[in-house]
mmCIF file of C-alpha atoms and ligand atoms in Angstrom:
data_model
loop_
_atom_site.group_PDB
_atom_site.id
_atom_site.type_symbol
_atom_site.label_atom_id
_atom_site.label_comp_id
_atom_site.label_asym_id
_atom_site.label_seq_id
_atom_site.Cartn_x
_atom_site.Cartn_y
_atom_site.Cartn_z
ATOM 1 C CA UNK A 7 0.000 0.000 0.000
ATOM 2 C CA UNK A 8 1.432 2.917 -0.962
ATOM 3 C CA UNK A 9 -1.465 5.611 -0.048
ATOM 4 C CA UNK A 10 -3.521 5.704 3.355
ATOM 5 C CA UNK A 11 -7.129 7.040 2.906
ATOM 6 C CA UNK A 12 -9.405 8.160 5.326
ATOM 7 C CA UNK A 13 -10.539 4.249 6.142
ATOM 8 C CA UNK A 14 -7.468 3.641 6.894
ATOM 9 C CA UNK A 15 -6.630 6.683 9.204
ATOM 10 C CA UNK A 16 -10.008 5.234 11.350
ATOM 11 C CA UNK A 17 -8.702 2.107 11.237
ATOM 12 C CA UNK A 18 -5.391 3.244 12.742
ATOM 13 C CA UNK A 19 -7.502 5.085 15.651
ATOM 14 C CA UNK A 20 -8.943 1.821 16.450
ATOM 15 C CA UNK A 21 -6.436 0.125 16.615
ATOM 16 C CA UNK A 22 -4.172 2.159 18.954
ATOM 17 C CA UNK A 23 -7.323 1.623 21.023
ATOM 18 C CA UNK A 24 -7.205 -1.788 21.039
ATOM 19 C CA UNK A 25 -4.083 -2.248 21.920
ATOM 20 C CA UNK A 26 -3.888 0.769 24.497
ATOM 21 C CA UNK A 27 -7.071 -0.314 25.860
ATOM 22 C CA UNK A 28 -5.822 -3.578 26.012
ATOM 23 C CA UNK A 29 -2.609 -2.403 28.624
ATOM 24 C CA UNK A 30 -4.684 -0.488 30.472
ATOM 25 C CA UNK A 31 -3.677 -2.396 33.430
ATOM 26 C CA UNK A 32 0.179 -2.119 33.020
ATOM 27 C CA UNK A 33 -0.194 2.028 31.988
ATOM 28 C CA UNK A 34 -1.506 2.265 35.249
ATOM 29 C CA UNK A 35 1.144 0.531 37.249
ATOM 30 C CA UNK A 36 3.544 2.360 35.113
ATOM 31 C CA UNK A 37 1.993 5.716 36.018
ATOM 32 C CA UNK A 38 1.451 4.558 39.869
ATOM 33 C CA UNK A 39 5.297 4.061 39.991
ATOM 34 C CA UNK A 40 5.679 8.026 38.500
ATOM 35 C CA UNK A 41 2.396 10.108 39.027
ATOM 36 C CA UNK A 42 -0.814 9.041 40.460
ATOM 37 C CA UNK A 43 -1.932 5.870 38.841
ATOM 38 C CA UNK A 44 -4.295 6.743 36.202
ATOM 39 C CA UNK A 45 -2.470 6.864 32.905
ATOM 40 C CA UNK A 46 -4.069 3.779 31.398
ATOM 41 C CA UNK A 47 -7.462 4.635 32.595
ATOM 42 C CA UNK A 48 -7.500 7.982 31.309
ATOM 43 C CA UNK A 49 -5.865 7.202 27.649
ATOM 44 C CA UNK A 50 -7.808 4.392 26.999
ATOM 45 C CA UNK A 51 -11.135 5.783 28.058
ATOM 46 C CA UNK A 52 -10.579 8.410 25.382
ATOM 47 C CA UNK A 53 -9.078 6.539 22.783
ATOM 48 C CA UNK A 54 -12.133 4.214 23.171
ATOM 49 C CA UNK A 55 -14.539 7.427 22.540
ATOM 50 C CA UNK A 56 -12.526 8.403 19.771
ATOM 51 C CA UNK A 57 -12.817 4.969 17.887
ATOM 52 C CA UNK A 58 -16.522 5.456 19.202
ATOM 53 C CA UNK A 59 -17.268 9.045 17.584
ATOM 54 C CA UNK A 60 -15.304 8.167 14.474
ATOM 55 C CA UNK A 61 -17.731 5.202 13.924
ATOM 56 C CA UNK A 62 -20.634 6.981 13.881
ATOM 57 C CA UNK A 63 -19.424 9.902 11.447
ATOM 58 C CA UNK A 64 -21.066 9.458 7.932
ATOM 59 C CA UNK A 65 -18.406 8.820 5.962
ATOM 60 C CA UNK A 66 -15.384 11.219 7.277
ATOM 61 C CA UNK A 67 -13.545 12.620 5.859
ATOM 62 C CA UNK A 68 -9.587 12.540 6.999
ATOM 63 C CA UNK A 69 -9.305 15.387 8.729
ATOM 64 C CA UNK A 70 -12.565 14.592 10.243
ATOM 65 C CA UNK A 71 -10.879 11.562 11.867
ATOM 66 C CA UNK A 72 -7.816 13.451 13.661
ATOM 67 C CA UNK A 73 -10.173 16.185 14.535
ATOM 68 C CA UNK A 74 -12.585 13.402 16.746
ATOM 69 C CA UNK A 75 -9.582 11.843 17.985
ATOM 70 C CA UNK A 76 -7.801 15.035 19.197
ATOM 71 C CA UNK A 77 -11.116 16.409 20.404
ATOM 72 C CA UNK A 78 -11.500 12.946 22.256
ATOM 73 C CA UNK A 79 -8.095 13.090 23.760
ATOM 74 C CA UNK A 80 -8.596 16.266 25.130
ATOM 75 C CA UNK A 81 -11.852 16.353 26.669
ATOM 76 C CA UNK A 82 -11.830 12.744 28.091
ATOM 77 C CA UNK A 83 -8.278 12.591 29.498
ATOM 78 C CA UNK A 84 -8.494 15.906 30.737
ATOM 79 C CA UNK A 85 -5.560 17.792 32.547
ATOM 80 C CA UNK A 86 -2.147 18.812 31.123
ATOM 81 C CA UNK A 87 -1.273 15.207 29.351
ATOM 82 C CA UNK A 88 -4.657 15.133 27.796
ATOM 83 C CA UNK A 89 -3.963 18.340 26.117
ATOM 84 C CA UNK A 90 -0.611 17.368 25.001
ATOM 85 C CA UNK A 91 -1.792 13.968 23.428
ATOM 86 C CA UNK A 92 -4.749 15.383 21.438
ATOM 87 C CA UNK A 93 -2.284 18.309 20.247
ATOM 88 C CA UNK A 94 -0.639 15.657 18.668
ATOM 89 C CA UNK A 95 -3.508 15.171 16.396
ATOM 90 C CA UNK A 96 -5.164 18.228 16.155
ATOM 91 C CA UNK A 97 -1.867 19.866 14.672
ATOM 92 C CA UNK A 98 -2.174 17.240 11.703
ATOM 93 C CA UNK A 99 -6.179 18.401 10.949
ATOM 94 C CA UNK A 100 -4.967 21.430 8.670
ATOM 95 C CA UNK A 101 -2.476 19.652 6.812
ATOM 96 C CA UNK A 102 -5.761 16.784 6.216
ATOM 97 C CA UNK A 103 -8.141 18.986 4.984
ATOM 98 C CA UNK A 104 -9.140 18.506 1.366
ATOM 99 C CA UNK A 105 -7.249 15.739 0.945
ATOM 100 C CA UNK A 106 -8.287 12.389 -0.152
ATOM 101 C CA UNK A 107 -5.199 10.430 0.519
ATOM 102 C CA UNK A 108 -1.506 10.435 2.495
ATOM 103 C CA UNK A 109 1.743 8.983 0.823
ATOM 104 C CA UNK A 110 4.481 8.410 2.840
ATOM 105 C CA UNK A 111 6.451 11.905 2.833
ATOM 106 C CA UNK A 112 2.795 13.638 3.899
ATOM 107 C CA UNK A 113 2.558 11.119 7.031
ATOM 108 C CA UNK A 114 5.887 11.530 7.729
ATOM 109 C CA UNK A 115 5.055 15.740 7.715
ATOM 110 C CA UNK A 116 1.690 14.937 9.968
ATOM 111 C CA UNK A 117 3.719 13.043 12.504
ATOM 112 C CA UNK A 118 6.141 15.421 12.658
ATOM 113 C CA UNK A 119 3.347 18.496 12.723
ATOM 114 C CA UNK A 120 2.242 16.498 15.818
ATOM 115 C CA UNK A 121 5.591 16.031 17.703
ATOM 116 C CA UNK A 122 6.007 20.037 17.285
ATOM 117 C CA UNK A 123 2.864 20.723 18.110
ATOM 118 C CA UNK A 124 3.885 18.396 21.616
ATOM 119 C CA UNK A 125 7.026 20.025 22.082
ATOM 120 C CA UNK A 126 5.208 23.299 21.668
ATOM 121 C CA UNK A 127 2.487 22.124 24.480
ATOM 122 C CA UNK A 128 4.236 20.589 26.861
ATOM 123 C CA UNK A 129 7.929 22.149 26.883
ATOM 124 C CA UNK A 130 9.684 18.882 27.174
ATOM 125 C CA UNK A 131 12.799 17.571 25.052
ATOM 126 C CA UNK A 132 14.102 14.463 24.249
ATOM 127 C CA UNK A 133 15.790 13.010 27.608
ATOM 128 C CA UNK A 134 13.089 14.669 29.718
ATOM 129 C CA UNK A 135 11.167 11.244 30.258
ATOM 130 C CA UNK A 136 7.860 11.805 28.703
ATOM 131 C CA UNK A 137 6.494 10.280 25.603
ATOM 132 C CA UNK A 138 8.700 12.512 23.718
ATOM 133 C CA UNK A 139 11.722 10.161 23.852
ATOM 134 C CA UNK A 140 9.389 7.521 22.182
ATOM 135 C CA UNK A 141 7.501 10.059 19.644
ATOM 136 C CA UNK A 142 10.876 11.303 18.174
ATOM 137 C CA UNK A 143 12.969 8.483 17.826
ATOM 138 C CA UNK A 144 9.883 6.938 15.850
ATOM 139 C CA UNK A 145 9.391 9.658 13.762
ATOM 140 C CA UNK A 146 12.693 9.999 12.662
ATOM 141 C CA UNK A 147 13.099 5.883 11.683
ATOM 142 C CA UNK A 148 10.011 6.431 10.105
ATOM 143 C CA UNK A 149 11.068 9.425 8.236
ATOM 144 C CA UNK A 150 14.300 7.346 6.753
ATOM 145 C CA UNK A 151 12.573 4.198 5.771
ATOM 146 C CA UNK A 152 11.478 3.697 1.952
ATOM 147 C CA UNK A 153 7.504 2.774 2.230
ATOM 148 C CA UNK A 154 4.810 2.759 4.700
ATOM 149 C CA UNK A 155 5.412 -1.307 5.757
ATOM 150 C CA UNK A 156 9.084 -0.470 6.423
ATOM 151 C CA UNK A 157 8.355 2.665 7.793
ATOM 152 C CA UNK A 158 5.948 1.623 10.687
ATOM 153 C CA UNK A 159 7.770 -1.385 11.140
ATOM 154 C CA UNK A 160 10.674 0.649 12.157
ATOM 155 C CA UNK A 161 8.919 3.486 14.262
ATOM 156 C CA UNK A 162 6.979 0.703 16.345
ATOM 157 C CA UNK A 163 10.822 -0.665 17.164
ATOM 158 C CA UNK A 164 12.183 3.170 17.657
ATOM 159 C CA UNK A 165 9.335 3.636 19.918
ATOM 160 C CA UNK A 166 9.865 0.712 21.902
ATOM 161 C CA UNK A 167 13.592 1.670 22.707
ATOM 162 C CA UNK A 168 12.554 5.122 23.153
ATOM 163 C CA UNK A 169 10.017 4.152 25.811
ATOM 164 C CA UNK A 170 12.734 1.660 27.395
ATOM 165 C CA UNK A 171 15.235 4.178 27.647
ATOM 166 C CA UNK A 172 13.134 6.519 29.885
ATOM 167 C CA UNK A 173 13.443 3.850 32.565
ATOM 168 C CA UNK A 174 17.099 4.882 33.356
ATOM 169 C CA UNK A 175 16.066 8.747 33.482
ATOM 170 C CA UNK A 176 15.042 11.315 35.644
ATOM 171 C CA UNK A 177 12.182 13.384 35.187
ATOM 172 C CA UNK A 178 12.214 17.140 34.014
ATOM 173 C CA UNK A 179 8.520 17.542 33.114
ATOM 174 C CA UNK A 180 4.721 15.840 34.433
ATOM 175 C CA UNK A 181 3.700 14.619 37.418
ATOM 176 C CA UNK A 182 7.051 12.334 37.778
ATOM 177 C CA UNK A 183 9.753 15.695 38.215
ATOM 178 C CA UNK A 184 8.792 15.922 41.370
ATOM 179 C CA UNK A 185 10.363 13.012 42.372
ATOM 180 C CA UNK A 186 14.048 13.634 41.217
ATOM 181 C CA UNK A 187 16.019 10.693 40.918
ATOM 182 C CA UNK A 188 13.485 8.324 42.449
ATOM 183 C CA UNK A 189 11.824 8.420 38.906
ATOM 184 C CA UNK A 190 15.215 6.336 37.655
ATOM 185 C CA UNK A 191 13.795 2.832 37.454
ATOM 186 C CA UNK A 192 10.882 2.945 35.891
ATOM 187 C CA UNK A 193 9.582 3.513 32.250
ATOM 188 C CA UNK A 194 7.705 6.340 31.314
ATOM 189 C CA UNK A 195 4.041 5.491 30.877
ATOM 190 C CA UNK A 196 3.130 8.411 28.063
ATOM 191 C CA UNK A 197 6.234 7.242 26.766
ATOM 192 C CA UNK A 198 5.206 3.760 26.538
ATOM 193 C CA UNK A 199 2.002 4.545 25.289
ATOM 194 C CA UNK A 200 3.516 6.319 21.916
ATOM 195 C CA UNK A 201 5.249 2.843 21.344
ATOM 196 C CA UNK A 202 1.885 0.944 22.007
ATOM 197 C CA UNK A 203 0.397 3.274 19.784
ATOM 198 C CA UNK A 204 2.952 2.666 16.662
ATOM 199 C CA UNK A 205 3.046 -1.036 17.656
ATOM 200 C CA UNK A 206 -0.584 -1.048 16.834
ATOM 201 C CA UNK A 207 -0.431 0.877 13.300
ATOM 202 C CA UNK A 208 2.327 -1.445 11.964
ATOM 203 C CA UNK A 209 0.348 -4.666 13.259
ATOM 204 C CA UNK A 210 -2.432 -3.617 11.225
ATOM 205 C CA UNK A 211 -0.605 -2.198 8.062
ATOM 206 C CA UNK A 212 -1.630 -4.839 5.290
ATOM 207 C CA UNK A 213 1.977 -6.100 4.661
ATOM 208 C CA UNK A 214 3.102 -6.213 8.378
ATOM 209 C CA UNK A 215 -0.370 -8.316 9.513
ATOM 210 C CA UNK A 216 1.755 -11.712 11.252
HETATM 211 P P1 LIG B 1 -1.332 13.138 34.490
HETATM 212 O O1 LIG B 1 0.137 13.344 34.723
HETATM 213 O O2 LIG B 1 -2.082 14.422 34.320
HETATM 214 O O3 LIG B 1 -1.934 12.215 35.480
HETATM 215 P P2 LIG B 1 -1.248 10.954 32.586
HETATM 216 O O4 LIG B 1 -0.920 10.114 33.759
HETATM 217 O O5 LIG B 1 -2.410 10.537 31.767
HETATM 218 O O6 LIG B 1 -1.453 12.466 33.060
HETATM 219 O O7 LIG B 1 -0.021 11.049 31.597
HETATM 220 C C1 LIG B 1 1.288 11.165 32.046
HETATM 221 C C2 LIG B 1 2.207 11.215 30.852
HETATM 222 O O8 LIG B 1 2.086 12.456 30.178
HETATM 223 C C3 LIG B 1 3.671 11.116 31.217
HETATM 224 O O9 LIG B 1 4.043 9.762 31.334
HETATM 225 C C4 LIG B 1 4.377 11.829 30.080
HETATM 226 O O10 LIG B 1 4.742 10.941 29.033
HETATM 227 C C5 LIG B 1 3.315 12.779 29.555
HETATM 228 N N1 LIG B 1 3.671 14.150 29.897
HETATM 229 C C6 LIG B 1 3.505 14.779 31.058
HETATM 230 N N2 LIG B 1 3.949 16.046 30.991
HETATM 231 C C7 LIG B 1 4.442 16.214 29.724
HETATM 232 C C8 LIG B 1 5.049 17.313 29.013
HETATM 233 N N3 LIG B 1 5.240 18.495 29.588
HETATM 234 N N4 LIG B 1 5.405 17.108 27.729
HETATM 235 C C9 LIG B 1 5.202 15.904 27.137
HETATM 236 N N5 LIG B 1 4.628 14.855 27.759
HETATM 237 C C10 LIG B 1 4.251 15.001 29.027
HETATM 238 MG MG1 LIG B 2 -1.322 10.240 35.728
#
């Protein structure tokens, strides 16, 4: 597949939800070691609505799909970290507006619309142990592979060692700053939701399906 359409941009959205709703459990533990325990709750409640709301638009449009899913994020997660992940999305709904398909360079320029939009919100950089250090890495292997199946193969792996190496950081932004070097230890749960969330895209990308 070399161009993602709007069906496949809601079928992206579900599956992150799937598979975020389906760690719920372990989010939370992550986020009880750092903040106050609620991580996996939170995310997963409002990726659930967004799947939700994007299944009962009439046939939506692209931008239409980022705009429920941001909207979700931020009104069902609530608080500083829901604002940050639906900024993720909601910088992308310009670039998706009357457009009928992605290629590979455009995703690559969403995802990266969303990281700055992040960075923007929240103030954190890479090595600040927040889902930063998983969103960047993975945009940047995605950025450098040739196609979409390589592509999302390799951002679900950057993730993944993104989100492991917050474990042996402190924290400079969220909840978990406040708890200096007694964050070292433990992985970052926003963190290890962005590699959940890639995970999820490249297990359901036609030519990556096991
Ligand atoms: P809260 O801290 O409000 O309880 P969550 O527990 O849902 O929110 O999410 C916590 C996650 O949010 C952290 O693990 C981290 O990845 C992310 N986060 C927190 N603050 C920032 C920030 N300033 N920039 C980027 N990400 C952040
Ligand atoms: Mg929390």
């Amino acid at each position: 597949m070399t161009e993602i359409g709007a069906a496949e941009l809601s079928g992206m959205i579900a599956a992150m939800a799937a598979r975020v709703g389906a760690e719920r459990d372990q989010l939370n533990r992550l986020d009880a070691a750092l903040g106050d325990g609620d991580h996996g709750t939170s995310i997963s409640t409002a990726f659930e609505v967004a799947a939700a709301d994007i299944a009962a638009l009439e046939d939506p449009d692209m931008s239409a799909v980022w705009l429920a899913t941001a909207k979700a994020l931020m009104n069902r997660m609530g608080g500083a970290s829901g604002a940050i992940f639906g900024t993720f999305f909601l910088r992308g709904v310009s670039l998706l507006r009357e457009r009928d398909s992605l290629g590979k360079a455009e995703m690559s320029a969403l995802l990266a619309a969303g990281l700055a939009g992040v960075k923007a919100r929240g103030k954190a950089q890479a090595g600040d142990k927040t889902m930063v250090d998983a969103l960047e890495p993975a945009l940047r292997a995605f950025a450098a592979a040739d196609d979409f199946s390589a592509a999302w193969s390799a951002a679900a792996a950057a993730a993944s060692n993104g989100a492991e190496s917050t474990r042996d950081l402190a924290a400079r932004q969220g909840r978990a700053k406040y708890l200096g070097e007694r964050a070292i230890g433990h992985i970052d749960p926003g963190a290890m939701t962005v590699a959940l969330m890639f995970e999820a895209i490249d297990g359901c990308w036609p030519e990556n399906r096991e």
